[in-house]
Amino acid sequence: MGTWLDLALRESLLHPCGLPNLQVFCRTLTLDESGHGFGNPRFRTPVHELGFLNNAAGFLEVLGRIGGSILLKKYRQSPGNENSTPPSNDVELLPILEEYLTPAESQALLNLNLHSTLQAFALWLVLSPLKLKAVDVDSVIESFFGSANSAQCLELSDIDKYFHSGSKFYEFLDTYIARSSFRGDTFFMTSNGYMGLGPPEVREGDTICSVPGCTYPLVIRPKSNNDSDEGKEHFEVIGACYVYGMMNGEVAKDPNVRDKMRRVVFE
């Protein structure tokens, strides 16, 4: 997951729809269908909201554990700590955090009034390409859920309660990470900033297309044109894919959609 996440955050922290790329990455891993697509902040039903927040809690717990592993590695690289147990108190973490933050910011981070999952996520943020705009609770929440002043900010009934219903770590790993690995999924980024999951055969230069009547977008690959099909382009169908922002008919709502339509032959 680490390499995929690095790719997802490399070019931009915001998705073209306005949501944080970190949230869209989570939606992509989980093949999320809880909302209406392309930054619409409403959920389909309360059950869909529950499902999304359950997945979000698991995803953020995974990131928190990754952050903890990085901090522990750095701690054990310090002189005298090579074979020591993990830090037992905040004081032992401060020298490591001060490589990234000021002493005052490091102490403020450790003092944040957050559930342990979100606290660990905050530590990961400090080590990640995202960083924190400010060391406060709102900045931690906004890094994943979006700015409260944004039209794309999620309409959530109660974030906090979903982080008090037990660990989602192993459930998330088993349901999404392990199964994605078993399928051989390929994570990809498009030239205009979208991200998706597709079959293992996906490679650079492939095209994503939305076909009327198909539930999922298709990954297609250009082929040599057949002279008998004048005016049509030939493509090999590689397989179906998930692309957040193309799953709910958003392509048809594009005001320039007619200019982008093409006559093609699938082989």
PDB file of C-alpha atoms in Angstrom:
ATOM      1  CA  MET A   1       0.000   0.000   0.000  1.00  0.00           C
ATOM      2  CA  GLY A   2       2.904   2.324   0.724  1.00  0.00           C
ATOM      3  CA  THR A   3       4.077   2.648  -2.881  1.00  0.00           C
ATOM      4  CA  TRP A   4       0.531   3.240  -4.112  1.00  0.00           C
ATOM      5  CA  LEU A   5      -0.033   5.900  -1.479  1.00  0.00           C
ATOM      6  CA  ASP A   6       3.203   7.664  -2.384  1.00  0.00           C
ATOM      7  CA  LEU A   7       2.026   7.765  -6.007  1.00  0.00           C
ATOM      8  CA  ALA A   8      -1.420   9.049  -5.022  1.00  0.00           C
ATOM      9  CA  LEU A   9       0.043  11.956  -3.042  1.00  0.00           C
ATOM     10  CA  ARG A  10       3.013  12.754  -5.254  1.00  0.00           C
ATOM     11  CA  GLU A  11       1.513  15.313  -7.632  1.00  0.00           C
ATOM     12  CA  SER A  12      -1.261  16.936  -5.629  1.00  0.00           C
ATOM     13  CA  LEU A  13      -2.922  16.775  -2.221  1.00  0.00           C
ATOM     14  CA  LEU A  14      -6.353  17.494  -3.737  1.00  0.00           C
ATOM     15  CA  HIS A  15      -8.316  15.363  -6.186  1.00  0.00           C
ATOM     16  CA  PRO A  16      -9.877  17.108  -9.226  1.00  0.00           C
ATOM     17  CA  CYS A  17     -13.263  16.840  -7.457  1.00  0.00           C
ATOM     18  CA  GLY A  18     -11.952  18.886  -4.526  1.00  0.00           C
ATOM     19  CA  LEU A  19     -11.689  16.109  -1.934  1.00  0.00           C
ATOM     20  CA  PRO A  20      -8.358  15.346  -0.230  1.00  0.00           C
ATOM     21  CA  ASN A  21      -6.458  12.798  -2.289  1.00  0.00           C
ATOM     22  CA  LEU A  22      -5.917  10.796   0.897  1.00  0.00           C
ATOM     23  CA  GLN A  23      -9.677  10.272   1.222  1.00  0.00           C
ATOM     24  CA  VAL A  24     -10.050   9.435  -2.476  1.00  0.00           C
ATOM     25  CA  PHE A  25      -7.214   6.904  -2.109  1.00  0.00           C
ATOM     26  CA  CYS A  26      -9.155   5.223   0.722  1.00  0.00           C
ATOM     27  CA  ARG A  27     -12.319   5.238  -1.409  1.00  0.00           C
ATOM     28  CA  THR A  28     -10.358   3.691  -4.270  1.00  0.00           C
ATOM     29  CA  LEU A  29      -8.911   0.890  -2.131  1.00  0.00           C
ATOM     30  CA  THR A  30     -12.397   0.038  -0.869  1.00  0.00           C
ATOM     31  CA  LEU A  31     -14.144   0.432  -4.248  1.00  0.00           C
ATOM     32  CA  ASP A  32     -16.392   2.889  -2.450  1.00  0.00           C
ATOM     33  CA  GLU A  33     -19.953   3.440  -3.655  1.00  0.00           C
ATOM     34  CA  SER A  34     -21.301   5.162  -0.543  1.00  0.00           C
ATOM     35  CA  GLY A  35     -21.927   8.552  -2.132  1.00  0.00           C
ATOM     36  CA  HIS A  36     -23.034  10.163  -5.351  1.00  0.00           C
ATOM     37  CA  GLY A  37     -19.583  10.726  -6.849  1.00  0.00           C
ATOM     38  CA  PHE A  38     -17.320  13.601  -7.786  1.00  0.00           C
ATOM     39  CA  GLY A  39     -17.233  15.361  -4.461  1.00  0.00           C
ATOM     40  CA  ASN A  40     -20.964  15.294  -3.709  1.00  0.00           C
ATOM     41  CA  PRO A  41     -20.845  15.280   0.116  1.00  0.00           C
ATOM     42  CA  ARG A  42     -24.129  13.433   0.656  1.00  0.00           C
ATOM     43  CA  PHE A  43     -24.294   9.706   1.349  1.00  0.00           C
ATOM     44  CA  ARG A  44     -26.872   7.493  -0.337  1.00  0.00           C
ATOM     45  CA  THR A  45     -28.258   6.264   2.990  1.00  0.00           C
ATOM     46  CA  PRO A  46     -27.256   6.213   6.685  1.00  0.00           C
ATOM     47  CA  VAL A  47     -26.066   2.643   6.114  1.00  0.00           C
ATOM     48  CA  HIS A  48     -23.690   3.862   3.402  1.00  0.00           C
ATOM     49  CA  GLU A  49     -22.391   6.534   5.783  1.00  0.00           C
ATOM     50  CA  LEU A  50     -21.740   3.865   8.421  1.00  0.00           C
ATOM     51  CA  GLY A  51     -19.903   1.703   5.877  1.00  0.00           C
ATOM     52  CA  PHE A  52     -17.727   4.569   4.707  1.00  0.00           C
ATOM     53  CA  LEU A  53     -16.771   5.639   8.234  1.00  0.00           C
ATOM     54  CA  ASN A  54     -16.053   2.029   9.208  1.00  0.00           C
ATOM     55  CA  ASN A  55     -13.639   1.809   6.271  1.00  0.00           C
ATOM     56  CA  ALA A  56     -12.169   5.226   7.070  1.00  0.00           C
ATOM     57  CA  ALA A  57     -11.481   4.163  10.657  1.00  0.00           C
ATOM     58  CA  GLY A  58      -9.686   1.037   9.448  1.00  0.00           C
ATOM     59  CA  PHE A  59      -7.676   2.971   6.857  1.00  0.00           C
ATOM     60  CA  LEU A  60      -6.583   5.642   9.329  1.00  0.00           C
ATOM     61  CA  GLU A  61      -5.629   2.943  11.828  1.00  0.00           C
ATOM     62  CA  VAL A  62      -3.409   1.340   9.192  1.00  0.00           C
ATOM     63  CA  LEU A  63      -1.722   4.698   8.569  1.00  0.00           C
ATOM     64  CA  GLY A  64      -1.315   5.236  12.302  1.00  0.00           C
ATOM     65  CA  ARG A  65       0.446   1.902  12.687  1.00  0.00           C
ATOM     66  CA  ILE A  66       2.702   2.706   9.754  1.00  0.00           C
ATOM     67  CA  GLY A  67       3.578   5.992  11.450  1.00  0.00           C
ATOM     68  CA  GLY A  68       4.256   4.172  14.711  1.00  0.00           C
ATOM     69  CA  SER A  69       6.593   1.737  12.959  1.00  0.00           C
ATOM     70  CA  ILE A  70       8.535   4.622  11.407  1.00  0.00           C
ATOM     71  CA  LEU A  71       8.863   6.375  14.761  1.00  0.00           C
ATOM     72  CA  LEU A  72       9.984   3.161  16.467  1.00  0.00           C
ATOM     73  CA  LYS A  73      12.621   2.593  13.776  1.00  0.00           C
ATOM     74  CA  LYS A  74      13.935   6.123  14.245  1.00  0.00           C
ATOM     75  CA  TYR A  75      13.887   5.693  18.024  1.00  0.00           C
ATOM     76  CA  ARG A  76      15.984   2.522  17.800  1.00  0.00           C
ATOM     77  CA  GLN A  77      18.452   4.247  15.485  1.00  0.00           C
ATOM     78  CA  SER A  78      19.239   6.716  18.260  1.00  0.00           C
ATOM     79  CA  PRO A  79      22.441   5.984  20.237  1.00  0.00           C
ATOM     80  CA  GLY A  80      21.732   3.741  23.201  1.00  0.00           C
ATOM     81  CA  ASN A  81      18.281   2.656  22.018  1.00  0.00           C
ATOM     82  CA  GLU A  82      19.281  -0.038  19.523  1.00  0.00           C
ATOM     83  CA  ASN A  83      17.781  -2.950  21.490  1.00  0.00           C
ATOM     84  CA  SER A  84      15.361  -1.074  23.700  1.00  0.00           C
ATOM     85  CA  THR A  85      11.634  -1.541  24.057  1.00  0.00           C
ATOM     86  CA  PRO A  86       9.241   0.953  22.376  1.00  0.00           C
ATOM     87  CA  PRO A  87       8.965   4.408  23.983  1.00  0.00           C
ATOM     88  CA  SER A  88       6.905   4.156  27.150  1.00  0.00           C
ATOM     89  CA  ASN A  89       6.022   7.839  27.470  1.00  0.00           C
ATOM     90  CA  ASP A  90       5.695  11.023  25.455  1.00  0.00           C
ATOM     91  CA  VAL A  91       8.997  12.434  26.703  1.00  0.00           C
ATOM     92  CA  GLU A  92      10.893   9.739  24.808  1.00  0.00           C
ATOM     93  CA  LEU A  93       9.069  10.656  21.583  1.00  0.00           C
ATOM     94  CA  LEU A  94       9.834  14.364  21.717  1.00  0.00           C
ATOM     95  CA  PRO A  95      13.420  14.195  20.364  1.00  0.00           C
ATOM     96  CA  ILE A  96      12.171  12.276  17.298  1.00  0.00           C
ATOM     97  CA  LEU A  97       9.225  14.584  16.641  1.00  0.00           C
ATOM     98  CA  GLU A  98      11.498  17.609  16.933  1.00  0.00           C
ATOM     99  CA  GLU A  99      13.181  16.483  13.712  1.00  0.00           C
ATOM    100  CA  TYR A 100       9.934  17.547  12.000  1.00  0.00           C
ATOM    101  CA  LEU A 101       8.354  20.091  14.355  1.00  0.00           C
ATOM    102  CA  THR A 102       9.372  22.779  16.780  1.00  0.00           C
ATOM    103  CA  PRO A 103       9.526  21.725  20.463  1.00  0.00           C
ATOM    104  CA  ALA A 104       6.273  23.591  21.140  1.00  0.00           C
ATOM    105  CA  GLU A 105       4.536  21.933  18.152  1.00  0.00           C
ATOM    106  CA  SER A 106       5.807  18.498  19.210  1.00  0.00           C
ATOM    107  CA  GLN A 107       4.358  18.907  22.677  1.00  0.00           C
ATOM    108  CA  ALA A 108       1.097  20.274  21.254  1.00  0.00           C
ATOM    109  CA  LEU A 109       0.806  17.237  18.968  1.00  0.00           C
ATOM    110  CA  LEU A 110       1.150  14.827  21.861  1.00  0.00           C
ATOM    111  CA  ASN A 111      -1.433  16.813  23.844  1.00  0.00           C
ATOM    112  CA  LEU A 112      -4.151  16.778  21.167  1.00  0.00           C
ATOM    113  CA  ASN A 113      -7.523  15.650  22.499  1.00  0.00           C
ATOM    114  CA  LEU A 114      -8.131  12.879  19.971  1.00  0.00           C
ATOM    115  CA  HIS A 115      -9.100   9.216  19.951  1.00  0.00           C
ATOM    116  CA  SER A 116      -5.987   7.009  19.882  1.00  0.00           C
ATOM    117  CA  THR A 117      -6.586   6.082  16.201  1.00  0.00           C
ATOM    118  CA  LEU A 118      -6.703   9.737  15.163  1.00  0.00           C
ATOM    119  CA  GLN A 119      -3.759  10.544  17.459  1.00  0.00           C
ATOM    120  CA  ALA A 120      -1.665   7.895  15.702  1.00  0.00           C
ATOM    121  CA  PHE A 121      -2.887   9.220  12.337  1.00  0.00           C
ATOM    122  CA  ALA A 122      -1.705  12.693  13.397  1.00  0.00           C
ATOM    123  CA  LEU A 123       1.781  11.245  14.033  1.00  0.00           C
ATOM    124  CA  TRP A 124       1.722   9.666  10.562  1.00  0.00           C
ATOM    125  CA  LEU A 125       0.754  13.024   9.046  1.00  0.00           C
ATOM    126  CA  VAL A 126       3.862  14.625  10.515  1.00  0.00           C
ATOM    127  CA  LEU A 127       6.033  12.028   8.772  1.00  0.00           C
ATOM    128  CA  SER A 128       4.070  11.998   5.496  1.00  0.00           C
ATOM    129  CA  PRO A 129       4.168  14.248   2.400  1.00  0.00           C
ATOM    130  CA  LEU A 130       0.925  15.836   3.640  1.00  0.00           C
ATOM    131  CA  LYS A 131       2.337  17.409   6.801  1.00  0.00           C
ATOM    132  CA  LEU A 132      -0.017  19.382   9.035  1.00  0.00           C
ATOM    133  CA  LYS A 133      -1.196  22.900   8.252  1.00  0.00           C
ATOM    134  CA  ALA A 134      -1.356  23.513  11.982  1.00  0.00           C
ATOM    135  CA  VAL A 135      -0.962  21.327  15.055  1.00  0.00           C
ATOM    136  CA  ASP A 136      -4.597  21.218  16.098  1.00  0.00           C
ATOM    137  CA  VAL A 137      -7.580  18.883  15.990  1.00  0.00           C
ATOM    138  CA  ASP A 138      -9.261  20.591  13.013  1.00  0.00           C
ATOM    139  CA  SER A 139      -6.169  20.222  10.819  1.00  0.00           C
ATOM    140  CA  VAL A 140      -5.920  16.499  11.596  1.00  0.00           C
ATOM    141  CA  ILE A 141      -9.600  15.938  10.745  1.00  0.00           C
ATOM    142  CA  GLU A 142      -9.444  18.078   7.594  1.00  0.00           C
ATOM    143  CA  SER A 143      -6.437  16.161   6.249  1.00  0.00           C
ATOM    144  CA  PHE A 144      -8.764  13.249   5.531  1.00  0.00           C
ATOM    145  CA  PHE A 145     -12.357  14.504   5.682  1.00  0.00           C
ATOM    146  CA  GLY A 146     -11.830  17.847   3.940  1.00  0.00           C
ATOM    147  CA  SER A 147     -12.037  21.471   4.965  1.00  0.00           C
ATOM    148  CA  ALA A 148     -15.189  22.491   6.809  1.00  0.00           C
ATOM    149  CA  ASN A 149     -15.357  25.537   4.520  1.00  0.00           C
ATOM    150  CA  SER A 150     -15.305  23.428   1.354  1.00  0.00           C
ATOM    151  CA  ALA A 151     -18.424  22.540  -0.612  1.00  0.00           C
ATOM    152  CA  GLN A 152     -17.050  18.982  -0.809  1.00  0.00           C
ATOM    153  CA  CYS A 153     -16.713  18.521   2.966  1.00  0.00           C
ATOM    154  CA  LEU A 154     -18.515  15.361   4.015  1.00  0.00           C
ATOM    155  CA  GLU A 155     -21.886  15.700   5.724  1.00  0.00           C
ATOM    156  CA  LEU A 156     -21.237  13.421   8.694  1.00  0.00           C
ATOM    157  CA  SER A 157     -23.574  12.839  11.599  1.00  0.00           C
ATOM    158  CA  ASP A 158     -20.898  11.973  14.181  1.00  0.00           C
ATOM    159  CA  ILE A 159     -17.293  11.168  13.270  1.00  0.00           C
ATOM    160  CA  ASP A 160     -16.067  10.455  16.762  1.00  0.00           C
ATOM    161  CA  LYS A 161     -18.395   7.579  17.607  1.00  0.00           C
ATOM    162  CA  TYR A 162     -17.031   5.417  14.781  1.00  0.00           C
ATOM    163  CA  PHE A 163     -13.572   5.478  16.338  1.00  0.00           C
ATOM    164  CA  HIS A 164     -14.852   4.094  19.637  1.00  0.00           C
ATOM    165  CA  SER A 165     -16.356   0.867  18.294  1.00  0.00           C
ATOM    166  CA  GLY A 166     -13.201  -1.274  18.383  1.00  0.00           C
ATOM    167  CA  SER A 167     -10.201  -1.789  16.144  1.00  0.00           C
ATOM    168  CA  LYS A 168     -10.850  -1.982  12.392  1.00  0.00           C
ATOM    169  CA  PHE A 169      -7.216  -2.701  11.525  1.00  0.00           C
ATOM    170  CA  TYR A 170      -7.352  -6.413  10.717  1.00  0.00           C
ATOM    171  CA  GLU A 171     -10.784  -6.152   9.133  1.00  0.00           C
ATOM    172  CA  PHE A 172      -9.472  -3.488   6.736  1.00  0.00           C
ATOM    173  CA  LEU A 173      -6.328  -5.474   5.923  1.00  0.00           C
ATOM    174  CA  ASP A 174      -8.278  -8.659   5.230  1.00  0.00           C
ATOM    175  CA  THR A 175     -11.205  -7.131   3.372  1.00  0.00           C
ATOM    176  CA  TYR A 176      -9.301  -4.729   1.135  1.00  0.00           C
ATOM    177  CA  ILE A 177      -5.502  -4.962   1.210  1.00  0.00           C
ATOM    178  CA  ALA A 178      -5.189  -8.763   1.178  1.00  0.00           C
ATOM    179  CA  ARG A 179      -7.951  -9.294  -1.386  1.00  0.00           C
ATOM    180  CA  SER A 180      -6.588  -6.587  -3.660  1.00  0.00           C
ATOM    181  CA  SER A 181      -3.191  -8.286  -3.514  1.00  0.00           C
ATOM    182  CA  PHE A 182      -4.786 -11.667  -4.249  1.00  0.00           C
ATOM    183  CA  ARG A 183      -6.565 -10.242  -7.317  1.00  0.00           C
ATOM    184  CA  GLY A 184      -3.334  -8.665  -8.507  1.00  0.00           C
ATOM    185  CA  ASP A 185      -4.890  -5.195  -8.746  1.00  0.00           C
ATOM    186  CA  THR A 186      -2.910  -2.397 -10.339  1.00  0.00           C
ATOM    187  CA  PHE A 187      -3.146   1.072  -8.859  1.00  0.00           C
ATOM    188  CA  PHE A 188      -2.849   3.842 -11.433  1.00  0.00           C
ATOM    189  CA  MET A 189      -2.982   7.616 -11.811  1.00  0.00           C
ATOM    190  CA  THR A 190      -4.325   9.301 -14.936  1.00  0.00           C
ATOM    191  CA  SER A 191      -2.740  12.297 -16.639  1.00  0.00           C
ATOM    192  CA  ASN A 192      -5.483  14.581 -15.270  1.00  0.00           C
ATOM    193  CA  GLY A 193      -5.142  13.520 -11.631  1.00  0.00           C
ATOM    194  CA  TYR A 194      -7.710  10.733 -11.233  1.00  0.00           C
ATOM    195  CA  MET A 195      -6.753   7.486  -9.519  1.00  0.00           C
ATOM    196  CA  GLY A 196      -8.074   3.982  -9.838  1.00  0.00           C
ATOM    197  CA  LEU A 197      -7.689   0.228  -9.463  1.00  0.00           C
ATOM    198  CA  GLY A 198      -7.566  -2.012 -12.499  1.00  0.00           C
ATOM    199  CA  PRO A 199      -6.455  -5.454 -13.659  1.00  0.00           C
ATOM    200  CA  PRO A 200      -2.793  -6.516 -13.450  1.00  0.00           C
ATOM    201  CA  GLU A 201      -2.320  -6.001 -17.213  1.00  0.00           C
ATOM    202  CA  VAL A 202      -2.745  -2.202 -16.964  1.00  0.00           C
ATOM    203  CA  ARG A 203       0.270  -0.282 -18.240  1.00  0.00           C
ATOM    204  CA  GLU A 204       1.323   3.244 -19.069  1.00  0.00           C
ATOM    205  CA  GLY A 205      -0.364   4.575 -22.214  1.00  0.00           C
ATOM    206  CA  ASP A 206      -3.679   2.791 -21.646  1.00  0.00           C
ATOM    207  CA  THR A 207      -6.917   4.781 -21.794  1.00  0.00           C
ATOM    208  CA  ILE A 208      -9.895   4.887 -19.421  1.00  0.00           C
ATOM    209  CA  CYS A 209     -13.294   5.099 -21.092  1.00  0.00           C
ATOM    210  CA  SER A 210     -16.891   5.218 -19.920  1.00  0.00           C
ATOM    211  CA  VAL A 211     -19.256   3.112 -22.026  1.00  0.00           C
ATOM    212  CA  PRO A 212     -23.061   3.557 -21.777  1.00  0.00           C
ATOM    213  CA  GLY A 213     -24.544   0.477 -20.158  1.00  0.00           C
ATOM    214  CA  CYS A 214     -21.326  -0.606 -18.422  1.00  0.00           C
ATOM    215  CA  THR A 215     -21.327  -0.514 -14.626  1.00  0.00           C
ATOM    216  CA  TYR A 216     -17.596   0.175 -14.470  1.00  0.00           C
ATOM    217  CA  PRO A 217     -15.237   2.190 -16.676  1.00  0.00           C
ATOM    218  CA  LEU A 218     -13.006   0.163 -18.983  1.00  0.00           C
ATOM    219  CA  VAL A 219      -9.253   0.154 -19.425  1.00  0.00           C
ATOM    220  CA  ILE A 220      -8.562   0.001 -23.167  1.00  0.00           C
ATOM    221  CA  ARG A 221      -5.377  -0.058 -25.239  1.00  0.00           C
ATOM    222  CA  PRO A 222      -4.994   1.393 -28.770  1.00  0.00           C
ATOM    223  CA  LYS A 223      -4.474  -1.055 -31.624  1.00  0.00           C
ATOM    224  CA  SER A 224      -3.620  -0.574 -35.286  1.00  0.00           C
ATOM    225  CA  ASN A 225      -6.662   0.656 -37.210  1.00  0.00           C
ATOM    226  CA  ASN A 226      -8.357  -1.628 -39.701  1.00  0.00           C
ATOM    227  CA  ASP A 227      -8.613   0.029 -43.135  1.00  0.00           C
ATOM    228  CA  SER A 228     -12.136  -1.312 -43.607  1.00  0.00           C
ATOM    229  CA  ASP A 229     -13.395   0.620 -40.580  1.00  0.00           C
ATOM    230  CA  GLU A 230     -12.688   4.108 -41.791  1.00  0.00           C
ATOM    231  CA  GLY A 231     -13.100   6.758 -39.119  1.00  0.00           C
ATOM    232  CA  LYS A 232     -13.095   4.286 -36.224  1.00  0.00           C
ATOM    233  CA  GLU A 233     -10.349   3.622 -33.752  1.00  0.00           C
ATOM    234  CA  HIS A 234      -9.560   0.084 -32.634  1.00  0.00           C
ATOM    235  CA  PHE A 235      -8.913  -0.747 -28.992  1.00  0.00           C
ATOM    236  CA  GLU A 236      -8.169  -3.877 -27.010  1.00  0.00           C
ATOM    237  CA  VAL A 237     -10.269  -4.165 -23.841  1.00  0.00           C
ATOM    238  CA  ILE A 238      -7.929  -4.820 -20.908  1.00  0.00           C
ATOM    239  CA  GLY A 239     -10.635  -5.000 -18.255  1.00  0.00           C
ATOM    240  CA  ALA A 240     -12.953  -3.128 -15.944  1.00  0.00           C
ATOM    241  CA  CYS A 241     -11.635  -0.669 -13.367  1.00  0.00           C
ATOM    242  CA  TYR A 242     -12.685   1.549 -10.485  1.00  0.00           C
ATOM    243  CA  VAL A 243     -12.063   5.300 -10.857  1.00  0.00           C
ATOM    244  CA  TYR A 244     -13.542   7.665  -8.288  1.00  0.00           C
ATOM    245  CA  GLY A 245     -15.300  10.405 -10.240  1.00  0.00           C
ATOM    246  CA  MET A 246     -16.324   8.097 -13.093  1.00  0.00           C
ATOM    247  CA  MET A 247     -18.616   5.675 -11.260  1.00  0.00           C
ATOM    248  CA  ASN A 248     -21.886   7.601 -11.152  1.00  0.00           C
ATOM    249  CA  GLY A 249     -22.412   8.940 -14.647  1.00  0.00           C
ATOM    250  CA  GLU A 250     -20.232  12.015 -14.059  1.00  0.00           C
ATOM    251  CA  VAL A 251     -18.762  11.709 -17.546  1.00  0.00           C
ATOM    252  CA  ALA A 252     -22.185  12.234 -19.127  1.00  0.00           C
ATOM    253  CA  LYS A 253     -22.613  15.434 -17.103  1.00  0.00           C
ATOM    254  CA  ASP A 254     -19.456  16.974 -18.545  1.00  0.00           C
ATOM    255  CA  PRO A 255     -20.568  19.980 -20.652  1.00  0.00           C
ATOM    256  CA  ASN A 256     -17.891  19.056 -23.218  1.00  0.00           C
ATOM    257  CA  VAL A 257     -18.845  15.379 -23.372  1.00  0.00           C
ATOM    258  CA  ARG A 258     -19.859  15.471 -27.042  1.00  0.00           C
ATOM    259  CA  ASP A 259     -16.439  16.805 -28.001  1.00  0.00           C
ATOM    260  CA  LYS A 260     -14.836  13.891 -26.163  1.00  0.00           C
ATOM    261  CA  MET A 261     -17.004  11.121 -27.641  1.00  0.00           C
ATOM    262  CA  ARG A 262     -15.267   8.852 -30.153  1.00  0.00           C
ATOM    263  CA  ARG A 263     -16.312   6.033 -32.466  1.00  0.00           C
ATOM    264  CA  VAL A 264     -14.314   2.977 -31.512  1.00  0.00           C
ATOM    265  CA  VAL A 265     -14.115  -0.751 -32.146  1.00  0.00           C
ATOM    266  CA  PHE A 266     -13.372  -3.036 -29.189  1.00  0.00           C
ATOM    267  CA  GLU A 267     -11.430  -6.208 -29.863  1.00  0.00           C
TER     268      GLU A 267
END
